[in-house]
Backbone as numpy.savetxt, mean C-alpha at the origin, in Angstrom:
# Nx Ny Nz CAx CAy CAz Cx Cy Cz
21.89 -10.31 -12.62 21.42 -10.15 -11.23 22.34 -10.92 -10.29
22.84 -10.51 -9.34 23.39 -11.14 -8.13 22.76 -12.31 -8.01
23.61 -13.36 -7.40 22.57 -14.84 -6.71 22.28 -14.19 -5.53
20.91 -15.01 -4.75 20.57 -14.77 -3.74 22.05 -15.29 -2.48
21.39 -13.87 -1.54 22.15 -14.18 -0.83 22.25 -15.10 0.33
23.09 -15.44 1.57 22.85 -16.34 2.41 21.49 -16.55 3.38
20.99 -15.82 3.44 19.69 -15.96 4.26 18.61 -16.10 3.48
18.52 -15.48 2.28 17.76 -16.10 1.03 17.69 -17.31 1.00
18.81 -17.93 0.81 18.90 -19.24 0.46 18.62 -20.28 1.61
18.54 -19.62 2.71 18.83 -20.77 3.99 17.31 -20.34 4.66
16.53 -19.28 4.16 15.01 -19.06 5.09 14.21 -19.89 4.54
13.48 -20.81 5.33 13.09 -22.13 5.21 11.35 -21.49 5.08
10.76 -20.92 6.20 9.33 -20.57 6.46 9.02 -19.37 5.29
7.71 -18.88 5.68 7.19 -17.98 5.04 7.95 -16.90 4.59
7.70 -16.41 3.78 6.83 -16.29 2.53 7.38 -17.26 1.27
8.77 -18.31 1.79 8.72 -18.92 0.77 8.45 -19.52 -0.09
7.54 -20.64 0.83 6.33 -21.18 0.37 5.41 -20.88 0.31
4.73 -19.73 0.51 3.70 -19.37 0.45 2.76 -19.92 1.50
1.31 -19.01 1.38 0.27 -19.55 2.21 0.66 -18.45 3.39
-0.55 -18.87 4.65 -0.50 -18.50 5.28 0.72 -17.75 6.36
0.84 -16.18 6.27 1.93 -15.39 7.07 2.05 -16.08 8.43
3.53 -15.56 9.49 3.41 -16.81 10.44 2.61 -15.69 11.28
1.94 -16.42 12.62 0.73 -16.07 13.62 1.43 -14.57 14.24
2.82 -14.78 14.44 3.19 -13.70 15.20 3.55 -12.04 14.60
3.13 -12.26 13.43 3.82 -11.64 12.17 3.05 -10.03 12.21
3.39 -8.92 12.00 2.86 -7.62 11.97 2.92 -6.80 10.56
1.80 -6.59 10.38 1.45 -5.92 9.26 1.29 -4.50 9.34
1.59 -3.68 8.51 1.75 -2.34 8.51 1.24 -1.89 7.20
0.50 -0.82 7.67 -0.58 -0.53 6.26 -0.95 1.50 6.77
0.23 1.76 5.79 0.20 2.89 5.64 -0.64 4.04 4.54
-1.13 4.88 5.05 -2.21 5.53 4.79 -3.86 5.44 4.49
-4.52 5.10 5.73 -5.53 4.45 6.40 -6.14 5.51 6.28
-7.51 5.96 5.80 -8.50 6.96 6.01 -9.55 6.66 6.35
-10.99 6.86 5.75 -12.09 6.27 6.31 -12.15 5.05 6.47
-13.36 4.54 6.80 -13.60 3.13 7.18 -13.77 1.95 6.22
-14.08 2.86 4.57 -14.88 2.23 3.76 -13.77 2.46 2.78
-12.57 2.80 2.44 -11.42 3.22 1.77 -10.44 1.71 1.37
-9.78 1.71 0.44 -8.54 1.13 0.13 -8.13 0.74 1.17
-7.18 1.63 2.27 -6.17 1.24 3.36 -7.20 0.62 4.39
-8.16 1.13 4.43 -8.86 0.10 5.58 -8.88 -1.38 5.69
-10.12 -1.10 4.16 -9.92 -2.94 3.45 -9.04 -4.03 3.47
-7.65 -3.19 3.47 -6.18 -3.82 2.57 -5.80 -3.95 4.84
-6.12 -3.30 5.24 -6.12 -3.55 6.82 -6.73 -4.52 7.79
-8.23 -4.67 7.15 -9.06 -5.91 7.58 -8.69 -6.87 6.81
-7.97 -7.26 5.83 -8.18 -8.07 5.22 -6.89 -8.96 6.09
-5.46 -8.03 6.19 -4.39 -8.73 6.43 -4.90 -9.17 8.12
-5.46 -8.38 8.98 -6.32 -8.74 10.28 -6.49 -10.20 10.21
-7.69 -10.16 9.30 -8.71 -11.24 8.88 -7.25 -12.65 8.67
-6.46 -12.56 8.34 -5.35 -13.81 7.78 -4.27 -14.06 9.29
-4.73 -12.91 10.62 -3.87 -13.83 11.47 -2.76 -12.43 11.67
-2.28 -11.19 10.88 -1.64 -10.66 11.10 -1.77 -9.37 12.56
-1.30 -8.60 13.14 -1.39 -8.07 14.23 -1.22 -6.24 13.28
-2.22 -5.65 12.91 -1.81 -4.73 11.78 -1.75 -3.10 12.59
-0.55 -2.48 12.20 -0.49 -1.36 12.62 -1.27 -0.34 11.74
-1.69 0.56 11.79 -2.80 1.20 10.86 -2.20 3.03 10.78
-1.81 3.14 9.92 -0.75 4.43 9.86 -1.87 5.64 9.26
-2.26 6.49 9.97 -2.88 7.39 9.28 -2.97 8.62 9.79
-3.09 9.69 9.00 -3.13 11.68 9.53 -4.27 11.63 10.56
-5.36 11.16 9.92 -6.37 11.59 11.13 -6.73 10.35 12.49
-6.83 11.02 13.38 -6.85 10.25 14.95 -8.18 9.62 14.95
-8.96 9.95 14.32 -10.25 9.63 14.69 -10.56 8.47 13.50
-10.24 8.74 12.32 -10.47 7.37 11.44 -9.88 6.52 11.95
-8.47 6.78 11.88 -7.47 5.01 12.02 -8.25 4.74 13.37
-9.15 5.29 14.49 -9.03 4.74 15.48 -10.52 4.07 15.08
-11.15 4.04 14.36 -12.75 3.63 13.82 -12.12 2.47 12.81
-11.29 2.70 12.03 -10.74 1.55 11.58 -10.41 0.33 12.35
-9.50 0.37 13.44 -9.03 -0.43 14.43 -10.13 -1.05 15.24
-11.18 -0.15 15.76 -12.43 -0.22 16.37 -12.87 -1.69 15.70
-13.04 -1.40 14.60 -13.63 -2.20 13.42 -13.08 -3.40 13.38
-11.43 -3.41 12.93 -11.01 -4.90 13.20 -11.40 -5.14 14.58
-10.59 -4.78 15.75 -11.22 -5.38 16.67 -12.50 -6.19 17.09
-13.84 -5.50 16.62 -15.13 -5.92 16.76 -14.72 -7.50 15.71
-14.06 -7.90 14.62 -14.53 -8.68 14.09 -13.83 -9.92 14.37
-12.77 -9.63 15.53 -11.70 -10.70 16.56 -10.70 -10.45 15.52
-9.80 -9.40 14.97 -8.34 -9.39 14.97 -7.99 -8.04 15.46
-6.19 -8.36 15.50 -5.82 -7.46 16.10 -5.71 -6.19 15.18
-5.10 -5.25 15.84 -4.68 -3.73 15.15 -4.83 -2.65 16.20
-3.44 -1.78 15.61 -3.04 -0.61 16.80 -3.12 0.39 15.72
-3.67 1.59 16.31 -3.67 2.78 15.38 -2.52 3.98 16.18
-1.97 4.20 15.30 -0.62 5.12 15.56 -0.78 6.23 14.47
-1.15 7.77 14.36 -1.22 8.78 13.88 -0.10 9.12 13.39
0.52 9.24 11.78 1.31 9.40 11.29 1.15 10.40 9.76
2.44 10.84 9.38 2.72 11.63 7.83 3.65 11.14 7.90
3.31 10.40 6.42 4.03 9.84 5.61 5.06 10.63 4.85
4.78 12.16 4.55 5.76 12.85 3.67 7.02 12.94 4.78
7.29 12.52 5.67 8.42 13.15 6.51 9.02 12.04 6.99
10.29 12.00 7.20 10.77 10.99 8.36 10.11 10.90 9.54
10.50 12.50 10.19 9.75 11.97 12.18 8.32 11.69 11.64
7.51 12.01 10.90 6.17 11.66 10.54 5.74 9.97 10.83
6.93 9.16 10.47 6.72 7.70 10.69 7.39 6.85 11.52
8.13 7.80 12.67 9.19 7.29 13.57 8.07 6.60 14.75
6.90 7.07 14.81 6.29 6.10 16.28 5.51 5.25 15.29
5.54 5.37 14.22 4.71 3.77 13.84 5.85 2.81 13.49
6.89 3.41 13.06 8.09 2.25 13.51 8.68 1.79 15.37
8.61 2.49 15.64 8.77 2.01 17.07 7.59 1.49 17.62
6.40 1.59 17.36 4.95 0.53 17.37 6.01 -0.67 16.61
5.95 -0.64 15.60 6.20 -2.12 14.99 7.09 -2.95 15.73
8.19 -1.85 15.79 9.44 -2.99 16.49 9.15 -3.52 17.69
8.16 -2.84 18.38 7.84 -3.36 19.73 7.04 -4.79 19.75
5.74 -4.74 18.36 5.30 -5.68 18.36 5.87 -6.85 17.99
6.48 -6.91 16.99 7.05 -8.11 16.43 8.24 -8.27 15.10
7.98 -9.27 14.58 8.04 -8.97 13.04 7.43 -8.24 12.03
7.91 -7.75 11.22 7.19 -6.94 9.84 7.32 -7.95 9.05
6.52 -8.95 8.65 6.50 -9.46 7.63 5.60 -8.72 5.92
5.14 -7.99 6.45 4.21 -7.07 5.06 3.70 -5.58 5.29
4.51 -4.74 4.24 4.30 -3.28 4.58 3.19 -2.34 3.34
2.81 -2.28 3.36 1.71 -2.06 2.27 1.70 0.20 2.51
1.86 0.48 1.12 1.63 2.13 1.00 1.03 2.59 0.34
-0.14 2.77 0.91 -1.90 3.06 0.45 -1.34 4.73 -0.01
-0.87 5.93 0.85 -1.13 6.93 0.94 -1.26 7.90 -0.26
-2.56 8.63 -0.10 -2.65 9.30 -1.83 -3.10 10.79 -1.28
-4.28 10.65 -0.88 -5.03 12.31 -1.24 -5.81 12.73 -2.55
-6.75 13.80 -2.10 -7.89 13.38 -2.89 -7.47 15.25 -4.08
-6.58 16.50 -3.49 -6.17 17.33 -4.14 -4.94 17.33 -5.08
-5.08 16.55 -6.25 -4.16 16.73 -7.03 -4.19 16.96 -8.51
-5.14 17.57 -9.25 -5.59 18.16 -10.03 -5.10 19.96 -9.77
-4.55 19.94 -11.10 -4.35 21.61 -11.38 -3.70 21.35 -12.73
-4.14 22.69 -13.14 -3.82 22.92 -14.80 -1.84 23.13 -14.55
-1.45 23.11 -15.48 0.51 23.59 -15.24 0.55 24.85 -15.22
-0.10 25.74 -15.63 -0.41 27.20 -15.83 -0.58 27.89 -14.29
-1.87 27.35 -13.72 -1.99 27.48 -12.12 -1.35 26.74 -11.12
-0.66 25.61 -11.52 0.69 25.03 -10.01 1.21 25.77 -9.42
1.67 25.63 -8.50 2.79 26.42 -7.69 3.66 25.34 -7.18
4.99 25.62 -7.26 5.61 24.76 -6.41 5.38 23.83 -5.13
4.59 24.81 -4.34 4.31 23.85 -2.98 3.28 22.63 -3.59
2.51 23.21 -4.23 1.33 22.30 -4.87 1.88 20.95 -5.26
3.35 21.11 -5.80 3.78 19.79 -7.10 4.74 19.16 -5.69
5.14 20.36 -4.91 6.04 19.23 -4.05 5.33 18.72 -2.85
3.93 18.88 -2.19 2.85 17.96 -1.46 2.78 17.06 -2.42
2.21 17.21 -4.09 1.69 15.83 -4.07 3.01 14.70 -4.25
4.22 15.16 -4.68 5.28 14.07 -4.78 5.75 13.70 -3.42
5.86 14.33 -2.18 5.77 13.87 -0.52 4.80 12.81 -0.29
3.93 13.18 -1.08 2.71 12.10 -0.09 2.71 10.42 -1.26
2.63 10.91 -2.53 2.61 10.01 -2.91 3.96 9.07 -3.97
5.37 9.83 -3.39 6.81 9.19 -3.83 7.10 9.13 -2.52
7.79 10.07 -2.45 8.89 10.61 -0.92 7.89 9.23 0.05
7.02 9.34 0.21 6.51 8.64 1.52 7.09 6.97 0.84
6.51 6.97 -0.04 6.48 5.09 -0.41 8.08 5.39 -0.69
9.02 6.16 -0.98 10.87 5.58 -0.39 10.99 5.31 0.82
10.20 6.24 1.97 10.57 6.22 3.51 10.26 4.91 3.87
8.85 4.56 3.52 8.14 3.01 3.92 9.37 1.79 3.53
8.81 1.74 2.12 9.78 0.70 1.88 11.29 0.95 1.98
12.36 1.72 2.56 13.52 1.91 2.82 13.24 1.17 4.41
12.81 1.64 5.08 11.95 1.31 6.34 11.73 -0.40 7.08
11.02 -0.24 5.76 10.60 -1.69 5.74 11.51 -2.94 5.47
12.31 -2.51 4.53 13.10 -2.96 3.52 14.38 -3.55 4.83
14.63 -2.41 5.66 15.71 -2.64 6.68 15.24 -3.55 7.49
13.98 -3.82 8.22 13.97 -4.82 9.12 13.77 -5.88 8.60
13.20 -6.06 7.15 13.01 -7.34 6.52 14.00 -8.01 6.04
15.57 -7.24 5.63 16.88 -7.90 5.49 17.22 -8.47 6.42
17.46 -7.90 7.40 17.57 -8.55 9.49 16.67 -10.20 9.47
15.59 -10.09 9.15 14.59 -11.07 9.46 14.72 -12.46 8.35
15.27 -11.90 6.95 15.42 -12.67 6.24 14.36 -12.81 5.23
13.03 -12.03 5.03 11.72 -12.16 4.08 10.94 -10.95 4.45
10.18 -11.05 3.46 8.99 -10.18 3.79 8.09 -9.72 2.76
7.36 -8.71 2.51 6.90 -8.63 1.59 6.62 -6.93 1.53
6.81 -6.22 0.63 6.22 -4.47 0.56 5.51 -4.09 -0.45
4.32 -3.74 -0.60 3.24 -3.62 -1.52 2.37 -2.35 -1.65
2.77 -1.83 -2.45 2.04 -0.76 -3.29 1.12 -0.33 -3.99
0.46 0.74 -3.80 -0.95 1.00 -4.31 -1.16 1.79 -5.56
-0.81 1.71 -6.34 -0.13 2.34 -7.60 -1.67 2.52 -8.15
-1.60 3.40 -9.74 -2.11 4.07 -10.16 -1.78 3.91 -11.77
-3.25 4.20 -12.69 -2.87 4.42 -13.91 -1.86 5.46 -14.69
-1.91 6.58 -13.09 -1.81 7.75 -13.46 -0.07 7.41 -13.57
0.28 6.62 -13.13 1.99 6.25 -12.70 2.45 5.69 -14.16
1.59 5.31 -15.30 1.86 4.42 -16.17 1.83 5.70 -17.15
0.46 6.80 -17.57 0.21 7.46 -18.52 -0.30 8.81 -17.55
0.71 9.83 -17.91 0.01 11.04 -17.84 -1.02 12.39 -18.30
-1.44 12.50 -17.37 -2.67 13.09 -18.44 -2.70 14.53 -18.11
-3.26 15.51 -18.82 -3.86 16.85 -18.32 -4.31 17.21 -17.40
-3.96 18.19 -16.37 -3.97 18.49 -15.03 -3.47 17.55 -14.29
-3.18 16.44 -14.16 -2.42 15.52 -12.93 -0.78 15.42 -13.48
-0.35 16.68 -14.01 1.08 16.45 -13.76 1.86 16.26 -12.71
1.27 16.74 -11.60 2.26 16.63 -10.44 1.91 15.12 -9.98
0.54 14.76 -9.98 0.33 13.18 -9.50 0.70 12.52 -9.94
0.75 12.37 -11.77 1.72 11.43 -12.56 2.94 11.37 -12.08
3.88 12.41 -12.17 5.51 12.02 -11.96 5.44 11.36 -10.61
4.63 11.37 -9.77 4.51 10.96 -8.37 4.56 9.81 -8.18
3.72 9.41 -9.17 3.37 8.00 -9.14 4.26 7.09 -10.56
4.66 8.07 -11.33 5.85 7.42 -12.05 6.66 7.24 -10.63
7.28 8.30 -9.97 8.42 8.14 -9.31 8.13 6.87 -8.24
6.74 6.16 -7.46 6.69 5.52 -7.01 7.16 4.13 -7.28
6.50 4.03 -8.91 6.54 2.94 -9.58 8.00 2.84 -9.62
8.57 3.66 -9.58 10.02 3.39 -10.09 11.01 3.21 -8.33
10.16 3.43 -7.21 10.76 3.02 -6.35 10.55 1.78 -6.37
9.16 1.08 -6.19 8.84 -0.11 -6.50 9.99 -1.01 -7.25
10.12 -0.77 -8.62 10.71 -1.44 -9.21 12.67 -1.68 -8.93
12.63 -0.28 -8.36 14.03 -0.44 -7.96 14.35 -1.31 -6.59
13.39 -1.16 -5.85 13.16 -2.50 -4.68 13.17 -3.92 -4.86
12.73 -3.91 -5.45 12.25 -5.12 -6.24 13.51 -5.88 -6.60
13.77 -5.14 -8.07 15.56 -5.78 -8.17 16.46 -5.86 -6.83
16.81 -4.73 -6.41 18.02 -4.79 -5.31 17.50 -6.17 -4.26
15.94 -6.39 -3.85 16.31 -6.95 -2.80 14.63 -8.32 -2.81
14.39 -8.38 -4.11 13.84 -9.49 -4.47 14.93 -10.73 -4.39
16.66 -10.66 -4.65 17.38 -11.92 -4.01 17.45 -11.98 -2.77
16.91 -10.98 -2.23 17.23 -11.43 -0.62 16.08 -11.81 0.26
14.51 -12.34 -1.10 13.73 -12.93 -0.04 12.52 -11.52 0.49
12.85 -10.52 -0.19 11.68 -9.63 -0.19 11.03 -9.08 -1.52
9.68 -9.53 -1.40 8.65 -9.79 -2.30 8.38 -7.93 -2.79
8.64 -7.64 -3.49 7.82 -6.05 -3.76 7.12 -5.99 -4.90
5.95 -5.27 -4.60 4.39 -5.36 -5.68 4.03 -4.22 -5.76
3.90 -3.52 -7.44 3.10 -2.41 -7.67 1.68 -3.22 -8.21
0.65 -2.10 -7.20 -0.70 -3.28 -7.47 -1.42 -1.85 -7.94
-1.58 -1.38 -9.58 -2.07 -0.18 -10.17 -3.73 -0.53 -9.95
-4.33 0.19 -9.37 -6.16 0.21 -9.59 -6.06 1.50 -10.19
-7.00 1.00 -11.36 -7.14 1.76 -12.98 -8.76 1.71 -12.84
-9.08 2.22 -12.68 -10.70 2.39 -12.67 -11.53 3.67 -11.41
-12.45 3.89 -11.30 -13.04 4.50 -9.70 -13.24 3.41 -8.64
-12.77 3.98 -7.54 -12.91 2.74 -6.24 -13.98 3.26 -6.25
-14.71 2.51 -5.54 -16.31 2.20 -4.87 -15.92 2.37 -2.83
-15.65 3.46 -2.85 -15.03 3.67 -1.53 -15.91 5.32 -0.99
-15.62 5.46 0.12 -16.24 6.54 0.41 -15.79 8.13 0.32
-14.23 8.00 -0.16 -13.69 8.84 -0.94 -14.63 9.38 -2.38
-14.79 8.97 -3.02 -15.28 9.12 -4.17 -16.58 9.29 -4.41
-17.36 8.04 -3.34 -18.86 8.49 -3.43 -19.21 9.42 -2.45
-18.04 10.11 -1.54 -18.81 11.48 -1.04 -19.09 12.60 -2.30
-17.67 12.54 -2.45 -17.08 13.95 -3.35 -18.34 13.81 -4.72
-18.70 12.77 -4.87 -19.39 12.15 -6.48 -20.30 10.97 -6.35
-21.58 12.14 -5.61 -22.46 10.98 -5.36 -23.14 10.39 -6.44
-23.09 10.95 -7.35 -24.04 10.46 -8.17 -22.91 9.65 -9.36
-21.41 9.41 -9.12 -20.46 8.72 -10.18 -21.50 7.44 -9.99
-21.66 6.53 -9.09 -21.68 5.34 -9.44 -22.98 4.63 -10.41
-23.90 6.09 -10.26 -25.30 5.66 -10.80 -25.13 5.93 -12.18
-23.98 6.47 -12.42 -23.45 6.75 -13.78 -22.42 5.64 -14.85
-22.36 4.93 -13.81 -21.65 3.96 -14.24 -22.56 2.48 -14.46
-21.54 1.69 -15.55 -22.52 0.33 -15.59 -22.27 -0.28 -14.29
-23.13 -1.36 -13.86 -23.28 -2.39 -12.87 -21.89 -2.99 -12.80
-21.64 -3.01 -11.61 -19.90 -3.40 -11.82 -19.20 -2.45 -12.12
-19.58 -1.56 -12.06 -18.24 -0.78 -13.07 -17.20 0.31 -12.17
-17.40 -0.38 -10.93 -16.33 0.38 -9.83 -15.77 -0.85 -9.49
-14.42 -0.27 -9.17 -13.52 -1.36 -8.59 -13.83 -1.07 -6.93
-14.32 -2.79 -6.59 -14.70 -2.82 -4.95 -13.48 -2.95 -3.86
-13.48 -1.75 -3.23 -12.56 -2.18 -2.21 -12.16 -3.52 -1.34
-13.29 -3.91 -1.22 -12.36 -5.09 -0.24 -11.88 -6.43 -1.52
-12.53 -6.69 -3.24 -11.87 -7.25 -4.02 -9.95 -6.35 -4.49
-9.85 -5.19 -3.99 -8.48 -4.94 -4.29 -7.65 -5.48 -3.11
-8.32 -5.20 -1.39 -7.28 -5.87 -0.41 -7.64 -7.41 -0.63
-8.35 -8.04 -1.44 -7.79 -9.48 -1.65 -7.33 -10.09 -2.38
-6.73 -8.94 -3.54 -6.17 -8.83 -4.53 -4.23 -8.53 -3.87
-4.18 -7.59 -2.49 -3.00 -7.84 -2.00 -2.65 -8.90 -1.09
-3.78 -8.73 -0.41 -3.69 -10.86 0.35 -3.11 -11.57 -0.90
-3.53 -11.84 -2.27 -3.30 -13.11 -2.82 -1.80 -12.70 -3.23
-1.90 -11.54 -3.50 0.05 -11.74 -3.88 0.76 -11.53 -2.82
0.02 -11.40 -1.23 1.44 -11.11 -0.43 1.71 -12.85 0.25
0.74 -14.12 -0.61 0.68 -14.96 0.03 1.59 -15.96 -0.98
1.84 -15.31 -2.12 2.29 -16.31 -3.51 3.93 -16.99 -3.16
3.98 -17.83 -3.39 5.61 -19.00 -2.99 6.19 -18.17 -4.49
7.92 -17.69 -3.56 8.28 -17.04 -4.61 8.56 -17.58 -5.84
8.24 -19.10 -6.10 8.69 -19.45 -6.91 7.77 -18.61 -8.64
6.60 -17.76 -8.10 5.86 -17.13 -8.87 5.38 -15.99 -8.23
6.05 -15.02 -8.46 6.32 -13.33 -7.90 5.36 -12.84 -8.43
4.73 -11.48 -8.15 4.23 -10.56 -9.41 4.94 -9.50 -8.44
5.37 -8.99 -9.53 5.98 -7.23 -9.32 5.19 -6.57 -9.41
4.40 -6.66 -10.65 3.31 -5.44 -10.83 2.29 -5.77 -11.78
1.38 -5.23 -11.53 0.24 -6.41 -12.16 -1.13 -4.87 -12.04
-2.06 -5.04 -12.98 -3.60 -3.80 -12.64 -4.39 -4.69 -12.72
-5.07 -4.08 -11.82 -6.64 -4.10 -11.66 -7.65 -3.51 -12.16
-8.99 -3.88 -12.64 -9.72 -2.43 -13.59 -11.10 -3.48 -13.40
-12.33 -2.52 -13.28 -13.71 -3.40 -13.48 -13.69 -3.48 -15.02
-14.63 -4.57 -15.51 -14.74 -4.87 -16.91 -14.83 -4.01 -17.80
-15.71 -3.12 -17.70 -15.76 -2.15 -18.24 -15.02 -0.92 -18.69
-13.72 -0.96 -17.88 -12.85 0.03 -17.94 -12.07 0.04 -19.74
-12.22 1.65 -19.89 -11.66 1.48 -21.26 -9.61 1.25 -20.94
-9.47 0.99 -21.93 -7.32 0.91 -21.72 -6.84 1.24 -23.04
C-alpha cells in the first residue's frame, strides 16, 4: 500500500481522532424513503450528532416529511429530490452540499423494493434498473464524495450493503451482482483512498428491517417472527454513527449486522 499522503499525515481534527464530527460539517444520506425506513433513521441519527444533513430521495413528499421530522426534533436537514442511477440525477444535491459546507460523511442507503425475478423471466431493462440503483449509484456517490473529501483532507463514505452482496440466491440475480458490484466499489474505495484519511464502510444488514417497507408489503412478517427477530432501524443508523465516529487508528471496512436469531 502507498504511505499516506501529505494531508493524511498533517489533518490534525476529525475524523482522526474520532468522536464527535466538527459543528459545521454536512452529511449526505442518499436514498431517503419513508419516515420509518433505513435512510431516514441513518438521517436523524447523523442530525441528532450536530451534522446539517442533506436528505437525497425520488419522492418530494417523503424526503420532505423526513426533514419535517428532523427539524421538529431541533436539527438541521434540507431535502433535495434526486436519482441516484444517473449523473444529472445527483447534480442539485451536490450543489446543495457545496453550498452548505463541508461533506464530512456520505452514506448510500438506495435499494428498492422490485428485485426478484426468476433468470428465465428477466429482461434486460429489469437487470440493468436494479444494477443503476443499487451499483452505478453507490460509484456516482462515493466518486462524488470521494472528490470533495480529498480537497478537505477526511471524511467518511458508508454503505448499506446486503447479504445478498456476499451470497447469491434464486431469483435475486440481478440484486446480487448489484450488490456484489457495490461491495466491490466499497472495497476498492477503501484501499485507494483509506491513506488519504477517508474512512469507507460496507455496513451488510442480513436479516428483515423492522421498517415500513416491509411491514406494509408483509404485515403479518413480524408476528411471524421471534421477539427481536427484526433488525430495528434506528439500532442500524447507530450502528453507522458508531463507525462514522471510530479514530482511524481502528477502521471497520465492513462488518454485518443480523437480529439473534438470524440463521448464517
Amino acid at each position: 500500500m502507498a504511505p499516506p499522503t501529505e494531508e493524511a499525515q498533517n489533518f490534525s481534527g476529525w475524523p482522526v481522532n474520532g468522536g464527535a464530527p466538527p459543528a459545521d460539517g454536512v452529511a449526505w444520506v442518499v436514498g431517503v424513503g419513508a419516515k420509518q425506513g433505513t435512510g431516514a433513521a441513518v438521517a436523524r441519527r447523523f442530525a441528532a450528532g450536530g451534522l446539517h444533513v442533506v436528505v437525497t430521495g425520488r419522492t418530494k413528499e417523503k424526503i420532505a416529511e423526513v426533514v419535517e421530522d428532523i427539524r421538529s426534533r431541533g436539527g438541521q436537514a434540507t431535502a433535495v429530490v434526486g436519482d441516484a442511477g444517473t449523473e444529472a440525477g445527483l447534480q442539485e444535491s451536490l450543489a446543495t452540499i457545496d453550498e452548505l459546507g463541508p461533506l464530512v460523511v456520505a452514506t448510500y442507503n438506495a435499494g428498492g423494493s422490485q428485485w426478484r425475478s426468476s433468470m428465465l423471466e428477466m429482461d434486460a431493462e429489469f437487470f440493468e434498473s436494479v444494477w443503476r440503483t443499487n451499483c452505478f449509484g453507490a460509484f456516482l456517490t462515493g466518486r462524488e464524495a470521494a472528490r470533495r473529501m480529498v480537497v478537505r483532507g477526511g471524511g467518511a463514505i458508508l454503505f448499506t450493503g446486503s447479504i445478498s452482496g456476499v451470497i447469491a440466491r434464486p431469483k435475486l440475480a440481478a440484486y446480487a451482482s448489484a450488490k456484489f458490484g457495490q461491495r466491490a466499489v466499497a472495497q476498492a474505495l477503501a484501499r485507494e483512498f483509506g491513506p488519504r484519511n477517508i474512512h469507507v464502510a460496507n455496513i451488510i444488514v442480513h436479516g428483515p428491517i423492522d421498517g415500513d417497507r416491509l411491514n406494509t408489503a408483509f404485515p403479518q412478517a413480524k408476528d411471524r417472527r421471534p421477539k427481536d427477530g427484526m433488525v430495528d432501524i434506528e439500532q442500524i443508523a447507530e450502528t453507522f454513527w458508531q463507525v462514522l465516529v471510530q479514530p482511524r487508528t481502528a477502521w471497520t471496512q465492513e462488518m454485518d449486522i443480523r437480529p439473534y436469531c438470524e440463521e448464517f
